[in-house]
Amino acid sequence: MSPWLWLVVSLGVVVALWLLLVGALLAFGRKEDARELLAFIPDCVILVKRLLGDRRVPRRAKLALVALLAYLVMPFDVVPDFIPVAGQLDDAILAAAVLAYVVRVAGREVVGELWPGSDRGLRLVLSLT
């Protein structure tokens, strides 16, 4: 399987699981939670884009974000994704560690200003750090 096909399939699976979770929340009558979850990933993408473009964020924090993005889109990992739980957990731990580093270096205030989503989503992002 080519690396690009692997990337497309992996992305499709992640989006499908995300939409399935949103649908489950809607089915159980948790409309507000579903709306926030639906917006969380796009809000995180916008946050990273804004962090990369903000002058207050040090260059080393921007390099850490770019390195994280490169690692996440690579078709291979330190722990392969086909290993249940551990395959995805290493990506999540690395993303949380890089985000914690960026928040520590750039400051919570900067991240709070650049966060496009709800206050609840911002609290979740900051609690992961």
mmCIF file with all atom_site columns, C-alpha atoms in Angstrom:
data_model
loop_
_atom_site.group_PDB
_atom_site.id
_atom_site.type_symbol
_atom_site.label_atom_id
_atom_site.label_alt_id
_atom_site.label_comp_id
_atom_site.label_asym_id
_atom_site.label_entity_id
_atom_site.label_seq_id
_atom_site.pdbx_PDB_ins_code
_atom_site.Cartn_x
_atom_site.Cartn_y
_atom_site.Cartn_z
_atom_site.occupancy
_atom_site.B_iso_or_equiv
_atom_site.pdbx_formal_charge
_atom_site.auth_seq_id
_atom_site.auth_comp_id
_atom_site.auth_asym_id
_atom_site.auth_atom_id
_atom_site.pdbx_PDB_model_num
ATOM 1   C CA . MET A 1 1   ? 0.000   0.000  0.000  1.00 0.00 ? 1   MET A CA 1
ATOM 2   C CA . SER A 1 2   ? 1.420   3.395  -0.957 1.00 0.00 ? 2   SER A CA 1
ATOM 3   C CA . PRO A 1 3   ? 2.043   5.980  1.798  1.00 0.00 ? 3   PRO A CA 1
ATOM 4   C CA . TRP A 1 4   ? -0.502  8.393  0.304  1.00 0.00 ? 4   TRP A CA 1
ATOM 5   C CA . LEU A 1 5   ? -3.222  5.742  0.172  1.00 0.00 ? 5   LEU A CA 1
ATOM 6   C CA . TRP A 1 6   ? -2.386  4.774  3.768  1.00 0.00 ? 6   TRP A CA 1
ATOM 7   C CA . LEU A 1 7   ? -2.708  8.437  4.788  1.00 0.00 ? 7   LEU A CA 1
ATOM 8   C CA . VAL A 1 8   ? -6.074  8.848  3.046  1.00 0.00 ? 8   VAL A CA 1
ATOM 9   C CA . VAL A 1 9   ? -7.449  5.638  4.567  1.00 0.00 ? 9   VAL A CA 1
ATOM 10  C CA . SER A 1 10  ? -6.230  6.601  8.052  1.00 0.00 ? 10  SER A CA 1
ATOM 11  C CA . LEU A 1 11  ? -7.711  10.067 7.753  1.00 0.00 ? 11  LEU A CA 1
ATOM 12  C CA . GLY A 1 12  ? -10.996 8.576  6.541  1.00 0.00 ? 12  GLY A CA 1
ATOM 13  C CA . VAL A 1 13  ? -11.162 6.228  9.524  1.00 0.00 ? 13  VAL A CA 1
ATOM 14  C CA . VAL A 1 14  ? -10.484 9.052  11.986 1.00 0.00 ? 14  VAL A CA 1
ATOM 15  C CA . VAL A 1 15  ? -13.164 11.256 10.411 1.00 0.00 ? 15  VAL A CA 1
ATOM 16  C CA . ALA A 1 16  ? -15.648 8.368  10.354 1.00 0.00 ? 16  ALA A CA 1
ATOM 17  C CA . LEU A 1 17  ? -15.068 7.611  14.051 1.00 0.00 ? 17  LEU A CA 1
ATOM 18  C CA . TRP A 1 18  ? -15.351 11.302 14.907 1.00 0.00 ? 18  TRP A CA 1
ATOM 19  C CA . LEU A 1 19  ? -18.657 11.598 13.040 1.00 0.00 ? 19  LEU A CA 1
ATOM 20  C CA . LEU A 1 20  ? -19.895 8.374  14.644 1.00 0.00 ? 20  LEU A CA 1
ATOM 21  C CA . LEU A 1 21  ? -19.226 9.819  18.091 1.00 0.00 ? 21  LEU A CA 1
ATOM 22  C CA . VAL A 1 22  ? -21.007 13.053 17.163 1.00 0.00 ? 22  VAL A CA 1
ATOM 23  C CA . GLY A 1 23  ? -23.966 11.010 15.883 1.00 0.00 ? 23  GLY A CA 1
ATOM 24  C CA . ALA A 1 24  ? -24.080 9.009  19.113 1.00 0.00 ? 24  ALA A CA 1
ATOM 25  C CA . LEU A 1 25  ? -24.155 12.208 21.160 1.00 0.00 ? 25  LEU A CA 1
ATOM 26  C CA . LEU A 1 26  ? -27.011 13.512 19.015 1.00 0.00 ? 26  LEU A CA 1
ATOM 27  C CA . ALA A 1 27  ? -28.882 10.217 19.372 1.00 0.00 ? 27  ALA A CA 1
ATOM 28  C CA . PHE A 1 28  ? -28.634 10.440 23.159 1.00 0.00 ? 28  PHE A CA 1
ATOM 29  C CA . GLY A 1 29  ? -29.957 14.009 23.171 1.00 0.00 ? 29  GLY A CA 1
ATOM 30  C CA . ARG A 1 30  ? -26.680 15.727 23.981 1.00 0.00 ? 30  ARG A CA 1
ATOM 31  C CA . LYS A 1 31  ? -26.939 18.290 21.204 1.00 0.00 ? 31  LYS A CA 1
ATOM 32  C CA . GLU A 1 32  ? -24.640 20.899 22.800 1.00 0.00 ? 32  GLU A CA 1
ATOM 33  C CA . ASP A 1 33  ? -21.892 18.322 23.439 1.00 0.00 ? 33  ASP A CA 1
ATOM 34  C CA . ALA A 1 34  ? -22.209 17.090 19.852 1.00 0.00 ? 34  ALA A CA 1
ATOM 35  C CA . ARG A 1 35  ? -21.890 20.634 18.522 1.00 0.00 ? 35  ARG A CA 1
ATOM 36  C CA . GLU A 1 36  ? -18.739 21.258 20.574 1.00 0.00 ? 36  GLU A CA 1
ATOM 37  C CA . LEU A 1 37  ? -17.182 17.946 19.558 1.00 0.00 ? 37  LEU A CA 1
ATOM 38  C CA . LEU A 1 38  ? -17.973 18.634 15.922 1.00 0.00 ? 38  LEU A CA 1
ATOM 39  C CA . ALA A 1 39  ? -16.149 21.971 16.149 1.00 0.00 ? 39  ALA A CA 1
ATOM 40  C CA . PHE A 1 40  ? -13.227 20.791 18.328 1.00 0.00 ? 40  PHE A CA 1
ATOM 41  C CA . ILE A 1 41  ? -10.940 19.372 15.635 1.00 0.00 ? 41  ILE A CA 1
ATOM 42  C CA . PRO A 1 42  ? -11.411 22.303 13.228 1.00 0.00 ? 42  PRO A CA 1
ATOM 43  C CA . ASP A 1 43  ? -10.820 24.664 16.183 1.00 0.00 ? 43  ASP A CA 1
ATOM 44  C CA . CYS A 1 44  ? -7.550  22.857 16.955 1.00 0.00 ? 44  CYS A CA 1
ATOM 45  C CA . VAL A 1 45  ? -6.458  23.135 13.317 1.00 0.00 ? 45  VAL A CA 1
ATOM 46  C CA . ILE A 1 46  ? -7.219  26.867 13.334 1.00 0.00 ? 46  ILE A CA 1
ATOM 47  C CA . LEU A 1 47  ? -5.336  27.254 16.646 1.00 0.00 ? 47  LEU A CA 1
ATOM 48  C CA . VAL A 1 48  ? -2.218  25.598 15.212 1.00 0.00 ? 48  VAL A CA 1
ATOM 49  C CA . LYS A 1 49  ? -2.414  27.781 12.100 1.00 0.00 ? 49  LYS A CA 1
ATOM 50  C CA . ARG A 1 50  ? -2.741  30.904 14.238 1.00 0.00 ? 50  ARG A CA 1
ATOM 51  C CA . LEU A 1 51  ? 0.099   29.827 16.538 1.00 0.00 ? 51  LEU A CA 1
ATOM 52  C CA . LEU A 1 52  ? 2.356   29.319 13.534 1.00 0.00 ? 52  LEU A CA 1
ATOM 53  C CA . GLY A 1 53  ? 1.532   32.800 12.259 1.00 0.00 ? 53  GLY A CA 1
ATOM 54  C CA . ASP A 1 54  ? 1.710   34.731 15.531 1.00 0.00 ? 54  ASP A CA 1
ATOM 55  C CA . ARG A 1 55  ? 4.833   36.778 16.262 1.00 0.00 ? 55  ARG A CA 1
ATOM 56  C CA . ARG A 1 56  ? 4.505   36.265 20.022 1.00 0.00 ? 56  ARG A CA 1
ATOM 57  C CA . VAL A 1 57  ? 5.090   32.527 19.652 1.00 0.00 ? 57  VAL A CA 1
ATOM 58  C CA . PRO A 1 58  ? 8.834   31.730 19.749 1.00 0.00 ? 58  PRO A CA 1
ATOM 59  C CA . ARG A 1 59  ? 10.415  30.060 16.749 1.00 0.00 ? 59  ARG A CA 1
ATOM 60  C CA . ARG A 1 60  ? 11.288  26.914 18.726 1.00 0.00 ? 60  ARG A CA 1
ATOM 61  C CA . ALA A 1 61  ? 7.600   26.420 19.586 1.00 0.00 ? 61  ALA A CA 1
ATOM 62  C CA . LYS A 1 62  ? 6.676   26.821 15.929 1.00 0.00 ? 62  LYS A CA 1
ATOM 63  C CA . LEU A 1 63  ? 9.329   24.264 14.978 1.00 0.00 ? 63  LEU A CA 1
ATOM 64  C CA . ALA A 1 64  ? 7.889   21.838 17.545 1.00 0.00 ? 64  ALA A CA 1
ATOM 65  C CA . LEU A 1 65  ? 4.413   22.252 16.000 1.00 0.00 ? 65  LEU A CA 1
ATOM 66  C CA . VAL A 1 66  ? 5.735   21.699 12.479 1.00 0.00 ? 66  VAL A CA 1
ATOM 67  C CA . ALA A 1 67  ? 7.682   18.620 13.616 1.00 0.00 ? 67  ALA A CA 1
ATOM 68  C CA . LEU A 1 68  ? 4.551   17.258 15.309 1.00 0.00 ? 68  LEU A CA 1
ATOM 69  C CA . LEU A 1 69  ? 2.482   17.781 12.166 1.00 0.00 ? 69  LEU A CA 1
ATOM 70  C CA . ALA A 1 70  ? 5.154   16.049 10.076 1.00 0.00 ? 70  ALA A CA 1
ATOM 71  C CA . TYR A 1 71  ? 5.235   13.114 12.495 1.00 0.00 ? 71  TYR A CA 1
ATOM 72  C CA . LEU A 1 72  ? 1.447   12.775 12.528 1.00 0.00 ? 72  LEU A CA 1
ATOM 73  C CA . VAL A 1 73  ? 1.154   12.613 8.735  1.00 0.00 ? 73  VAL A CA 1
ATOM 74  C CA . MET A 1 74  ? 4.021   10.167 8.242  1.00 0.00 ? 74  MET A CA 1
ATOM 75  C CA . PRO A 1 75  ? 2.845   6.742  7.082  1.00 0.00 ? 75  PRO A CA 1
ATOM 76  C CA . PHE A 1 76  ? 4.916   5.043  9.798  1.00 0.00 ? 76  PHE A CA 1
ATOM 77  C CA . ASP A 1 77  ? 5.182   5.596  13.549 1.00 0.00 ? 77  ASP A CA 1
ATOM 78  C CA . VAL A 1 78  ? 7.408   4.616  16.434 1.00 0.00 ? 78  VAL A CA 1
ATOM 79  C CA . VAL A 1 79  ? 4.502   2.423  17.567 1.00 0.00 ? 79  VAL A CA 1
ATOM 80  C CA . PRO A 1 80  ? 2.551   1.280  14.467 1.00 0.00 ? 80  PRO A CA 1
ATOM 81  C CA . ASP A 1 81  ? -1.124  2.307  14.369 1.00 0.00 ? 81  ASP A CA 1
ATOM 82  C CA . PHE A 1 82  ? -2.315  -1.255 13.729 1.00 0.00 ? 82  PHE A CA 1
ATOM 83  C CA . ILE A 1 83  ? -1.379  -2.153 17.321 1.00 0.00 ? 83  ILE A CA 1
ATOM 84  C CA . PRO A 1 84  ? -4.626  -1.646 19.276 1.00 0.00 ? 84  PRO A CA 1
ATOM 85  C CA . VAL A 1 85  ? -4.692  1.323  21.666 1.00 0.00 ? 85  VAL A CA 1
ATOM 86  C CA . ALA A 1 86  ? -0.905  1.800  21.873 1.00 0.00 ? 86  ALA A CA 1
ATOM 87  C CA . GLY A 1 87  ? -0.703  2.696  18.183 1.00 0.00 ? 87  GLY A CA 1
ATOM 88  C CA . GLN A 1 88  ? -2.952  5.711  18.598 1.00 0.00 ? 88  GLN A CA 1
ATOM 89  C CA . LEU A 1 89  ? -1.958  6.488  22.172 1.00 0.00 ? 89  LEU A CA 1
ATOM 90  C CA . ASP A 1 90  ? 1.621   7.390  21.260 1.00 0.00 ? 90  ASP A CA 1
ATOM 91  C CA . ASP A 1 91  ? 0.316   10.002 18.793 1.00 0.00 ? 91  ASP A CA 1
ATOM 92  C CA . ALA A 1 92  ? -2.030  11.480 21.400 1.00 0.00 ? 92  ALA A CA 1
ATOM 93  C CA . ILE A 1 93  ? 0.688   11.607 24.072 1.00 0.00 ? 93  ILE A CA 1
ATOM 94  C CA . LEU A 1 94  ? 3.131   13.265 21.685 1.00 0.00 ? 94  LEU A CA 1
ATOM 95  C CA . ALA A 1 95  ? 0.501   15.822 20.593 1.00 0.00 ? 95  ALA A CA 1
ATOM 96  C CA . ALA A 1 96  ? -0.328  16.651 24.234 1.00 0.00 ? 96  ALA A CA 1
ATOM 97  C CA . ALA A 1 97  ? 3.372   16.987 25.096 1.00 0.00 ? 97  ALA A CA 1
ATOM 98  C CA . VAL A 1 98  ? 4.053   19.345 22.185 1.00 0.00 ? 98  VAL A CA 1
ATOM 99  C CA . LEU A 1 99  ? 0.948   21.385 22.984 1.00 0.00 ? 99  LEU A CA 1
ATOM 100 C CA . ALA A 1 100 ? 2.040   21.612 26.641 1.00 0.00 ? 100 ALA A CA 1
ATOM 101 C CA . TYR A 1 101 ? 5.440   22.840 25.498 1.00 0.00 ? 101 TYR A CA 1
ATOM 102 C CA . VAL A 1 102 ? 3.907   25.439 23.167 1.00 0.00 ? 102 VAL A CA 1
ATOM 103 C CA . VAL A 1 103 ? 1.533   26.690 25.888 1.00 0.00 ? 103 VAL A CA 1
ATOM 104 C CA . ARG A 1 104 ? 4.403   26.908 28.392 1.00 0.00 ? 104 ARG A CA 1
ATOM 105 C CA . VAL A 1 105 ? 6.678   28.787 25.984 1.00 0.00 ? 105 VAL A CA 1
ATOM 106 C CA . ALA A 1 106 ? 4.062   31.041 24.323 1.00 0.00 ? 106 ALA A CA 1
ATOM 107 C CA . GLY A 1 107 ? 1.859   31.542 27.378 1.00 0.00 ? 107 GLY A CA 1
ATOM 108 C CA . ARG A 1 108 ? -1.699  30.610 28.261 1.00 0.00 ? 108 ARG A CA 1
ATOM 109 C CA . GLU A 1 109 ? -2.868  34.128 27.454 1.00 0.00 ? 109 GLU A CA 1
ATOM 110 C CA . VAL A 1 110 ? -1.648  33.901 23.846 1.00 0.00 ? 110 VAL A CA 1
ATOM 111 C CA . VAL A 1 111 ? -3.262  30.498 23.354 1.00 0.00 ? 111 VAL A CA 1
ATOM 112 C CA . GLY A 1 112 ? -6.481  31.832 24.900 1.00 0.00 ? 112 GLY A CA 1
ATOM 113 C CA . GLU A 1 113 ? -6.494  34.796 22.520 1.00 0.00 ? 113 GLU A CA 1
ATOM 114 C CA . LEU A 1 114 ? -5.890  32.610 19.473 1.00 0.00 ? 114 LEU A CA 1
ATOM 115 C CA . TRP A 1 115 ? -8.417  29.887 20.370 1.00 0.00 ? 115 TRP A CA 1
ATOM 116 C CA . PRO A 1 116 ? -11.401 30.223 17.995 1.00 0.00 ? 116 PRO A CA 1
ATOM 117 C CA . GLY A 1 117 ? -13.806 27.911 19.824 1.00 0.00 ? 117 GLY A CA 1
ATOM 118 C CA . SER A 1 118 ? -15.837 27.857 22.988 1.00 0.00 ? 118 SER A CA 1
ATOM 119 C CA . ASP A 1 119 ? -14.522 28.465 26.494 1.00 0.00 ? 119 ASP A CA 1
ATOM 120 C CA . ARG A 1 120 ? -15.213 24.828 27.317 1.00 0.00 ? 120 ARG A CA 1
ATOM 121 C CA . GLY A 1 121 ? -13.028 23.710 24.406 1.00 0.00 ? 121 GLY A CA 1
ATOM 122 C CA . LEU A 1 122 ? -10.255 26.065 25.508 1.00 0.00 ? 122 LEU A CA 1
ATOM 123 C CA . ARG A 1 123 ? -10.421 24.661 29.048 1.00 0.00 ? 123 ARG A CA 1
ATOM 124 C CA . LEU A 1 124 ? -10.090 21.160 27.583 1.00 0.00 ? 124 LEU A CA 1
ATOM 125 C CA . VAL A 1 125 ? -7.058  22.131 25.503 1.00 0.00 ? 125 VAL A CA 1
ATOM 126 C CA . LEU A 1 126 ? -5.393  23.852 28.439 1.00 0.00 ? 126 LEU A CA 1
ATOM 127 C CA . SER A 1 127 ? -6.171  20.947 30.777 1.00 0.00 ? 127 SER A CA 1
ATOM 128 C CA . LEU A 1 128 ? -4.370  18.584 28.382 1.00 0.00 ? 128 LEU A CA 1
ATOM 129 C CA . THR A 1 129 ? -1.277  20.696 28.840 1.00 0.00 ? 129 THR A CA 1
#
